[in-house]
Short mmCIF file of C-alpha atoms and ligand atoms in Angstrom, two decimals:
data_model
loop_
_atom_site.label_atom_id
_atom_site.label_comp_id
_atom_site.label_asym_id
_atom_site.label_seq_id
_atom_site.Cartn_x
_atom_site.Cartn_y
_atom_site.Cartn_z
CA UNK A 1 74.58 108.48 157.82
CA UNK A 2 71.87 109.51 159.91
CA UNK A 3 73.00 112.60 161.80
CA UNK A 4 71.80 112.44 165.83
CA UNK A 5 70.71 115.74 167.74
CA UNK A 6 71.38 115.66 171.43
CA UNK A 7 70.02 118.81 173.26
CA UNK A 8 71.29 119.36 176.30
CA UNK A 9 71.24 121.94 178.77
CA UNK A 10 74.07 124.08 179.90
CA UNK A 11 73.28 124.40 183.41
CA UNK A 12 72.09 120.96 183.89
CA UNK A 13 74.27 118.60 181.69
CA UNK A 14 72.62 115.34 181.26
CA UNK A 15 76.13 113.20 181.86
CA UNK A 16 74.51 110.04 179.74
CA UNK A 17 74.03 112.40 176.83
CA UNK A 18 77.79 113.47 177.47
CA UNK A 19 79.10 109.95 177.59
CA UNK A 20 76.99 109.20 174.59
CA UNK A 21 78.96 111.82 172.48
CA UNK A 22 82.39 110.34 174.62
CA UNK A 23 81.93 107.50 172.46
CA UNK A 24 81.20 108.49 169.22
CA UNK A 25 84.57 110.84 169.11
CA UNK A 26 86.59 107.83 171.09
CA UNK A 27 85.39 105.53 167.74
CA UNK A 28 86.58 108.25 165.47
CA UNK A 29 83.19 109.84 164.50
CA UNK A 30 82.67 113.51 164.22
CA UNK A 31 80.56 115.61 166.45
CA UNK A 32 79.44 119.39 166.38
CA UNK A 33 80.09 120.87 169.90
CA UNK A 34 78.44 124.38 170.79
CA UNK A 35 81.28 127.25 171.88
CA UNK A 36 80.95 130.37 172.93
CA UNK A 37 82.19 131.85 169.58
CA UNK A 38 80.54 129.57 167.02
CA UNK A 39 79.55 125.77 166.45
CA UNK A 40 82.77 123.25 165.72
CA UNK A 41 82.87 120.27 164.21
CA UNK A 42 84.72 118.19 166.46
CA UNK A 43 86.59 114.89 165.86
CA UNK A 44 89.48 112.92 167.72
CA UNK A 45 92.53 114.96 166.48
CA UNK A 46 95.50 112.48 167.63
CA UNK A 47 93.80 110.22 165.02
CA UNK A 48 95.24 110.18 161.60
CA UNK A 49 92.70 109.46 159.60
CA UNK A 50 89.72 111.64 162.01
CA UNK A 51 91.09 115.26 160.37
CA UNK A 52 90.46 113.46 157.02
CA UNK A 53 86.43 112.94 157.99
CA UNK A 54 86.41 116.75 159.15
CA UNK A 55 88.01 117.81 156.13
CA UNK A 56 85.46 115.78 153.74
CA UNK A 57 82.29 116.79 155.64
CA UNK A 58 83.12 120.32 155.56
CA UNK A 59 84.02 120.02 151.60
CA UNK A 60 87.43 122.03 153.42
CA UNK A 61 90.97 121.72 151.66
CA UNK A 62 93.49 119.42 153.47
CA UNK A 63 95.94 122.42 153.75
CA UNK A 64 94.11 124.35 156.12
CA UNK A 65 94.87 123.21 159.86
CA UNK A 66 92.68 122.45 162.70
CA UNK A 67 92.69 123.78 166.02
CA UNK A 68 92.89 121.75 168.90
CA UNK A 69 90.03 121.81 171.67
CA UNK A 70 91.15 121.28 175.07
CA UNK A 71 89.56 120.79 178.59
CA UNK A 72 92.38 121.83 180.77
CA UNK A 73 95.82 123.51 181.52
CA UNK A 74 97.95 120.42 181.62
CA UNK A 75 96.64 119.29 178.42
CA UNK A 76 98.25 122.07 176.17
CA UNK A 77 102.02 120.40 177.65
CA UNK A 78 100.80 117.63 175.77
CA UNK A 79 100.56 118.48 172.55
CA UNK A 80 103.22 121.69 172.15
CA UNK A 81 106.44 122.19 173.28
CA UNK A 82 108.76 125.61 174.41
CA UNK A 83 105.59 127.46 175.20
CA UNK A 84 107.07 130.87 176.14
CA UNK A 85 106.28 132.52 179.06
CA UNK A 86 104.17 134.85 177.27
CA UNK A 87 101.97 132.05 175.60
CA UNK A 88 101.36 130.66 179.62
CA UNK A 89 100.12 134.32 180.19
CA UNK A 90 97.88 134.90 177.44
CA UNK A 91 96.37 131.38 178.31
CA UNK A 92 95.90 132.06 181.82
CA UNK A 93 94.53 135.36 181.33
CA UNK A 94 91.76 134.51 178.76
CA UNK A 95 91.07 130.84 179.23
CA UNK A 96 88.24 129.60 178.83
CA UNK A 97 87.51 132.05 176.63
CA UNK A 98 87.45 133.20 172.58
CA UNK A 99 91.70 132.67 172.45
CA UNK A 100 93.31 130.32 170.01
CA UNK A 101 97.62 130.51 170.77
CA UNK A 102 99.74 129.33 168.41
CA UNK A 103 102.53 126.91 169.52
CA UNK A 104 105.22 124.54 168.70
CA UNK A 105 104.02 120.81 168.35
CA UNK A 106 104.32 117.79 169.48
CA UNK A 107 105.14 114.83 167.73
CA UNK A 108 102.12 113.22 168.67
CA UNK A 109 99.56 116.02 166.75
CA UNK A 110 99.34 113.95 163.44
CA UNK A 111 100.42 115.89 160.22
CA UNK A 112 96.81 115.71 158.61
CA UNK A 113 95.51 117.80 162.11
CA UNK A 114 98.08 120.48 161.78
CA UNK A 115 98.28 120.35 157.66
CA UNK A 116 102.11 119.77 157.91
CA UNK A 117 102.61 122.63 159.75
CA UNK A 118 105.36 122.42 162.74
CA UNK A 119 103.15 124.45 165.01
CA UNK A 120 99.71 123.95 166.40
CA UNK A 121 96.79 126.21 167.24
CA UNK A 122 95.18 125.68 171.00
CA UNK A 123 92.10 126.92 172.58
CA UNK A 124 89.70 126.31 175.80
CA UNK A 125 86.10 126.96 174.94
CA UNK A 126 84.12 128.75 177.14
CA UNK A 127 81.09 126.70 177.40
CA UNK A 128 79.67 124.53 179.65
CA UNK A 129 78.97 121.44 177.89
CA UNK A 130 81.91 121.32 176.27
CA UNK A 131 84.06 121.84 178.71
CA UNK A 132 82.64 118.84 179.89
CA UNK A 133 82.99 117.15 177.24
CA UNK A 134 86.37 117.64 177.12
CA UNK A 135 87.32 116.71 180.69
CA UNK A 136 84.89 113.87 181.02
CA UNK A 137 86.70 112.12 177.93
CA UNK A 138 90.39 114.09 178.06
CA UNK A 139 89.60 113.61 174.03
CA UNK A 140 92.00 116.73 172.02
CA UNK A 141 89.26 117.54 170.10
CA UNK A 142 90.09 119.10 166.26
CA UNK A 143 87.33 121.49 165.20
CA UNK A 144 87.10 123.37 162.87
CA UNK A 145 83.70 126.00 162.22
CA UNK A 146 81.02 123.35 161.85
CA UNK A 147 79.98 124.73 157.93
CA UNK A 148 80.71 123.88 154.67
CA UNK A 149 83.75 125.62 153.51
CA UNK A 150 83.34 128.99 152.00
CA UNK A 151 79.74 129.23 154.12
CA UNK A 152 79.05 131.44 157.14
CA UNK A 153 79.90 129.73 160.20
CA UNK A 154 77.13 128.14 162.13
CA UNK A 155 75.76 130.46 165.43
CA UNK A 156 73.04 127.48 166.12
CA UNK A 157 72.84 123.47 165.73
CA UNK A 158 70.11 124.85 162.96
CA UNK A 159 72.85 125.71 161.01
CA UNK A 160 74.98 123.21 161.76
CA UNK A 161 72.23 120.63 160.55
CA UNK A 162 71.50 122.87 156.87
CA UNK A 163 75.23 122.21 156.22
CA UNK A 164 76.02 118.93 157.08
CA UNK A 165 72.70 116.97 157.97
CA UNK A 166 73.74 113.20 156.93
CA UNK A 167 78.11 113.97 157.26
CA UNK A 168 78.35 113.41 160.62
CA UNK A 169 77.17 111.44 163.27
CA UNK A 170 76.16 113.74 165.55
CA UNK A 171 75.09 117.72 167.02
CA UNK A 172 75.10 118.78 170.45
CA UNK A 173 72.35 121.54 170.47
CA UNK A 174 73.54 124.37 173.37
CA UNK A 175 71.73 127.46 172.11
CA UNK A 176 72.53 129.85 170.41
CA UNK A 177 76.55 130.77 170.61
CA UNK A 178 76.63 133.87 172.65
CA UNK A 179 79.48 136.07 170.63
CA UNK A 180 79.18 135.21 167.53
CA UNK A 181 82.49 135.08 165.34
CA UNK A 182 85.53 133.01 166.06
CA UNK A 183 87.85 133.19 168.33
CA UNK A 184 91.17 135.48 167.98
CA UNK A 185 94.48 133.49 167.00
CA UNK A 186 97.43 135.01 168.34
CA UNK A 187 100.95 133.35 167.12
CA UNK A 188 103.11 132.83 170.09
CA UNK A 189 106.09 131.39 167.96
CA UNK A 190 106.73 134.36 166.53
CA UNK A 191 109.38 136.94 167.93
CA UNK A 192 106.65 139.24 168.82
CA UNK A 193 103.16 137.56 169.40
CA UNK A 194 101.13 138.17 166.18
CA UNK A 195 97.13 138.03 165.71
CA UNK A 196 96.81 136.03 162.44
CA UNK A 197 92.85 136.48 163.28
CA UNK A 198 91.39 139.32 164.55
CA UNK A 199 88.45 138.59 167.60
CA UNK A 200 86.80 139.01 170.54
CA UNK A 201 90.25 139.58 172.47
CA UNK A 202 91.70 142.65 170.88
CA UNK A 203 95.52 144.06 170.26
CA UNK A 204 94.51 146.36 173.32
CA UNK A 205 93.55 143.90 175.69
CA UNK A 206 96.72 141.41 174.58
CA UNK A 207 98.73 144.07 175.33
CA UNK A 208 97.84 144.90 178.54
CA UNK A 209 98.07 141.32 179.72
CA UNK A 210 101.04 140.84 178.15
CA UNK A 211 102.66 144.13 179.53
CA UNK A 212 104.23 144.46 175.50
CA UNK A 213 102.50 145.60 172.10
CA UNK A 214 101.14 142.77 170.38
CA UNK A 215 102.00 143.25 166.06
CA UNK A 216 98.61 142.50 163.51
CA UNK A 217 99.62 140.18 160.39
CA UNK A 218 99.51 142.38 157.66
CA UNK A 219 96.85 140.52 156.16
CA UNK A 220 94.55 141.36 158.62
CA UNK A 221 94.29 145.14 158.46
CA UNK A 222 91.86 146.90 156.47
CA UNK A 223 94.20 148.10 154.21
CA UNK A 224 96.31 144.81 153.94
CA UNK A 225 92.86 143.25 153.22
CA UNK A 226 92.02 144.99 150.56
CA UNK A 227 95.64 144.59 149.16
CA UNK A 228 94.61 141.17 149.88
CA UNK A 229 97.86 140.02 151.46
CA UNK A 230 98.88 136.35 151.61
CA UNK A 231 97.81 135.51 155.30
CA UNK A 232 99.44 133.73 157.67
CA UNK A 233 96.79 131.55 159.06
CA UNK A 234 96.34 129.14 156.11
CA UNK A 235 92.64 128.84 156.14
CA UNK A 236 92.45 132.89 156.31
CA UNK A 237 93.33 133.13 152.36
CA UNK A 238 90.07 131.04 151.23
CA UNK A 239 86.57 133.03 150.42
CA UNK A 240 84.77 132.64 153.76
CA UNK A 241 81.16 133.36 154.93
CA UNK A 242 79.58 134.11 151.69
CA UNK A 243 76.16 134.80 151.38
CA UNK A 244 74.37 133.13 147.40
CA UNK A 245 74.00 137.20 146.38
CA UNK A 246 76.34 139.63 145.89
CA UNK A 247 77.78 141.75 148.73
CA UNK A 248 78.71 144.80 148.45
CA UNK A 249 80.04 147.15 151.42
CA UNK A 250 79.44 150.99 151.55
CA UNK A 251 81.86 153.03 154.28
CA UNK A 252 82.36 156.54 154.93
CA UNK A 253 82.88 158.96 157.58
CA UNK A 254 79.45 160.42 158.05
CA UNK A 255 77.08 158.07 158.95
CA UNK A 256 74.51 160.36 156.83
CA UNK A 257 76.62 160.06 153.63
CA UNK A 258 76.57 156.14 154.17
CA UNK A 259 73.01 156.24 154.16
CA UNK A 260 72.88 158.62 151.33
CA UNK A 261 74.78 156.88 148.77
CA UNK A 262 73.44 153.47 149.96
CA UNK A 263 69.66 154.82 149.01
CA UNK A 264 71.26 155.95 145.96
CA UNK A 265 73.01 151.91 145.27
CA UNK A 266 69.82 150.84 146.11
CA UNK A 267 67.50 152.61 143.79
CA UNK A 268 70.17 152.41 140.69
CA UNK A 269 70.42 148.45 140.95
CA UNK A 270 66.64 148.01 141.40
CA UNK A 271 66.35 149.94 138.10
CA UNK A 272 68.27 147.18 136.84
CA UNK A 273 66.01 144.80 137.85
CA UNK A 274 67.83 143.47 140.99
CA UNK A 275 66.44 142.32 143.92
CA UNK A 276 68.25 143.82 146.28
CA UNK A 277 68.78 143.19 150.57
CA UNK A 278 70.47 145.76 153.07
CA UNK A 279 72.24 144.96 156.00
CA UNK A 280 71.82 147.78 158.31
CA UNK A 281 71.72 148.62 162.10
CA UNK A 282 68.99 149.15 164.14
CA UNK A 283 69.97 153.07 164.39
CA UNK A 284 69.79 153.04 160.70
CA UNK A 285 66.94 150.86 159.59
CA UNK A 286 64.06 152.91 158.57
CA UNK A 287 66.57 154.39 155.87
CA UNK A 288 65.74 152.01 153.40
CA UNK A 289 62.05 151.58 152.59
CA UNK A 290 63.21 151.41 148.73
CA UNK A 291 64.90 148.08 149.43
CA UNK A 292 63.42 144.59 148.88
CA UNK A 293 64.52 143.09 151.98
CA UNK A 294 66.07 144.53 155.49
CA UNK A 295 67.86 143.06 157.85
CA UNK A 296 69.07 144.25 160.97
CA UNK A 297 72.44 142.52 161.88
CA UNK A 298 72.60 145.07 165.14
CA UNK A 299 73.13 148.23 167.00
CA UNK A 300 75.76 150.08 166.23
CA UNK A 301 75.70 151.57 169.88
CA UNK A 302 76.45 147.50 170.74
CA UNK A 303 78.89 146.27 168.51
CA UNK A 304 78.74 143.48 170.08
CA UNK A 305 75.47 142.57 169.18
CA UNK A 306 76.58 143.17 165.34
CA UNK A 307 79.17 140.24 165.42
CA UNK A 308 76.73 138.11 167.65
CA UNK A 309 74.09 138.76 164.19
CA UNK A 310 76.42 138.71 161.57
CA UNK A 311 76.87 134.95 160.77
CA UNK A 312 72.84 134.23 161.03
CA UNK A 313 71.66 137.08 159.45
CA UNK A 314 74.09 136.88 156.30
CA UNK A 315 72.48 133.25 156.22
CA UNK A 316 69.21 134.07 156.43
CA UNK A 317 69.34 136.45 152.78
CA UNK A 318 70.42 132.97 151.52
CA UNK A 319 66.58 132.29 152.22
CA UNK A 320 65.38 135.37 150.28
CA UNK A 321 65.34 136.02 147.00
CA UNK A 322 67.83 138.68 146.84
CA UNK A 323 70.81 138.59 144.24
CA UNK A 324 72.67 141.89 145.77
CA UNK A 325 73.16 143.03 148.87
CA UNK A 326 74.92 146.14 150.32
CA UNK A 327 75.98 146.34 153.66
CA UNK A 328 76.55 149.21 155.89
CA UNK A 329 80.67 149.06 157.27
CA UNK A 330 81.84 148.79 160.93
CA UNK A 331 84.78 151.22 161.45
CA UNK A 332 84.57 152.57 164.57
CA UNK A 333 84.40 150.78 167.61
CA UNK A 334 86.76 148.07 169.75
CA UNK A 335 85.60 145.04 167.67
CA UNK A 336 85.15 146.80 164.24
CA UNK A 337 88.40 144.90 163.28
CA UNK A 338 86.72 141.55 163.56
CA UNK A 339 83.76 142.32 162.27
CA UNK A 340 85.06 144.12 158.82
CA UNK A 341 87.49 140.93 158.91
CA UNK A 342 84.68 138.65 157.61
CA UNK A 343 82.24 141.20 156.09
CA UNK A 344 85.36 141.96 153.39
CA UNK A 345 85.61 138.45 153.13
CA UNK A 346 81.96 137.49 152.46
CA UNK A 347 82.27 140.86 149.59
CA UNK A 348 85.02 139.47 148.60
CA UNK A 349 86.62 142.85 149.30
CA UNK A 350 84.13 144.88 147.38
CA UNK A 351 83.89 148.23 149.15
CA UNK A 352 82.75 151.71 148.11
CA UNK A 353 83.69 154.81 149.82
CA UNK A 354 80.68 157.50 150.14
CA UNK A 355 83.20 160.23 151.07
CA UNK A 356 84.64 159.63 147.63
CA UNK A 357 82.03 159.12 145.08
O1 TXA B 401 86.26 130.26 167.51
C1 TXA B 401 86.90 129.43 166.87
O2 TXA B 401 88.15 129.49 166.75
C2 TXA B 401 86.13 128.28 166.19
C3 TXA B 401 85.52 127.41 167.29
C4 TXA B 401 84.83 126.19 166.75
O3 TXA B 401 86.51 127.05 168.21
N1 TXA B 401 86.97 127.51 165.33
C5 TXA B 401 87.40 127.96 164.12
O4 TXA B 401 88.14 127.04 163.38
O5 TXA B 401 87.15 129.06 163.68
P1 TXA B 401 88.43 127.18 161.83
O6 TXA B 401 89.09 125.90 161.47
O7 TXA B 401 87.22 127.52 161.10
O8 TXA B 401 89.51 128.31 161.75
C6 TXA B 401 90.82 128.06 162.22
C7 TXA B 401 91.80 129.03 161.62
C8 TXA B 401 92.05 128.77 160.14
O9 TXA B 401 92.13 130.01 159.47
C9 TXA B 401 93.42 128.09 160.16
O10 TXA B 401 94.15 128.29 158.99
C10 TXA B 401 94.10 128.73 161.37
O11 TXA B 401 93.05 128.83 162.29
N2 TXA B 401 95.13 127.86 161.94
C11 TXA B 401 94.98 126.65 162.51
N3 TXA B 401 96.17 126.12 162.88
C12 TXA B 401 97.10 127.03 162.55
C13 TXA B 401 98.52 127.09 162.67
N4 TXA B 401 99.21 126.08 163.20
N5 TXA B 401 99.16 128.19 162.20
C14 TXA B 401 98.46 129.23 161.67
N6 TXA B 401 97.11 129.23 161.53
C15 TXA B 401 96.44 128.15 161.95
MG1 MG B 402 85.95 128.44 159.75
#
């Protein structure tokens, strides 16, 4: 299959393009749509057999459901049922925006969308074009992260195009997606609404809109992660986002002693004869002029900038010869949850504590 790039322009949508992509998703074939959080991989999701294409181009196990992409209010009545006041709050409150809810489903959200689950995950977008996208063609769009499974997920149609260049049928190129990770999934079915997925949207700002504490799945915490408790959110138990090296992760309370023992890390494994990458901050990055490679993911100052890095820069080692990298921690400010959420997962948990060793 010869995958099509259509570049289009957020503030001046080229509606041809648009209707172009309207049809490819109306005859069942899969397009990647830019979001604000990362690239999806977007198919019809009321058709049966569409999750099946998603799940083969992304090399992604059946079991793991799909959220559901939608242009507007009324279309979330469509697909779930006994959304509780709470859910209708959230969704005003943060709509369009980096917010997947949780909710009962409808009979019409086919099995192989949903992976036999009873409940179905929601979200609005917040971008332009596919917003547009989504109202022009009133398509419920499934869409998953537009990588293969167990890669980083894509920030750019560049990205999207390294993973799955001849799978689908076609990219819409928006730029660059502006925050960076994926969106927070909060479980409204629940007795009290539970993030399954830690994002953009923290506990604290849930909270407040919701006028009640919000509860974390267990298997989101630090600690729970590195128990490595059974998730919730099917797809949140799988290795995500690795890089091809090694990652390790190096924490501790002063930044100096995280600096200090990563020199020391790095000089030991070169003696080894590794090649060996940092990720590091752009407070930190003249640290490490004994490492083979440096990459600055961010400032720590900005976290936001971190998460906005994280996904492209973890892909870019792939394109260096390193075979271990370490990787200065986030555990400080307001998004340091959803950051250390998929660095531990691309380390597969490895951590080492400076204060300790
Ligand atoms: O920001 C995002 O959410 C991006 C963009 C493209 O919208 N999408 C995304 O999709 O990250 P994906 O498929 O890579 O991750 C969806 C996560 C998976 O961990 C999946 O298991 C969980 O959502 N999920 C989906 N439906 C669920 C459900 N009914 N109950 C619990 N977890 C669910
Ligand atoms: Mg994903």
């Amino acid at each position: 299959m010869n995958t099509r790039i259509l570049k289009l322009d957020q503030e001046n949508i080229d509606s041809d393009l648009l209707a172009e992509a309207g049809a490819v998703l109306r005859a069942g074939g899969l397009v990647a749509f830019p979001t604000e959080t990362v690239y999806g991989l977007g198919g019809d999701g009321l058709q049966e057999e569409v999750s099946r294409k998603i799940y083969a181009a992304k090399g992604r196990p059946s079991d793991n459901p799909l959220i559901m992409h939608i242009g507007s209010m009324k279309a979330v009545d469509q697909i779930a049922r006994n959304i509780s006041r709470q859910a209708r709050i959230a969704m005003r409150t943060f709509w369009p925006g980096p917010l997947t809810v949780i909710l009962e489903k409808k009979e019409i959200v086919p099995d192989s969308t949903t992976g036999g689950l009873d409940t179905v995950a929601v979200r609005m977008p917040d971008n332009p074009i596919t917003l547009a996208l989504l109202r022009q063609t009133g398509i419920f769009m499934a869409g998953p992260s537009a990588n293969s499974s167990g890669k980083p997920s894509p920030t750019t149609a560049r990205h999207v195009l390294d993973d799955l260049d001849g799978k689908i049928d076609m990219i819409l190129d928006g730029g660059a997606a502006a925050l960076g990770i994926e969106s927070t999934i909060v479980d409204f079915t629940m007795p009290v609404p539970t993030i399954l997925r830690p994002g953009f949207i923290t506990p604290a700002q849930l909270s407040r809109a919701l006028a009640q504490p919000v509860e974390l799945d267990p298997s989101v915490t630090e600690a729970g992660m590195l128990q490595q408790v059974r998730p919730r959110a099917p797809g949140m138990k799988y290795k995500h986002y690795a890089p091809r090296a090694e990652l390790i992760l190096v924490e501790g309370r002063e930044p100096a002693a995280v600096t200090g023992k990563l020199q020391q890390l790095i000089a030991e494994a070169r003696q080894q004869g590794h090649k060996v990458g940092v990720m590091t901050t752009v407070e930190n990055r003249q640290q490490y002029p004994m490492a083979d490679v440096v990459k600055c993911v961010g400032s720590r100052g900005k976290e936001a900038t971190v998460a906005a890095g994280l996904y492209r820069i973890l892909r870019e080692f792939d394109e260096t010869e390193v075979d271990i990298i370490y990787s200065e921690a986030f555990q400080q400010g307001e998004l340091s949850q959803a950051i250390m959420n998929r660095l531990l997962k691309a380390a597969g948990h490895q951590m080492i504590d400076a204060d300790r060793q």
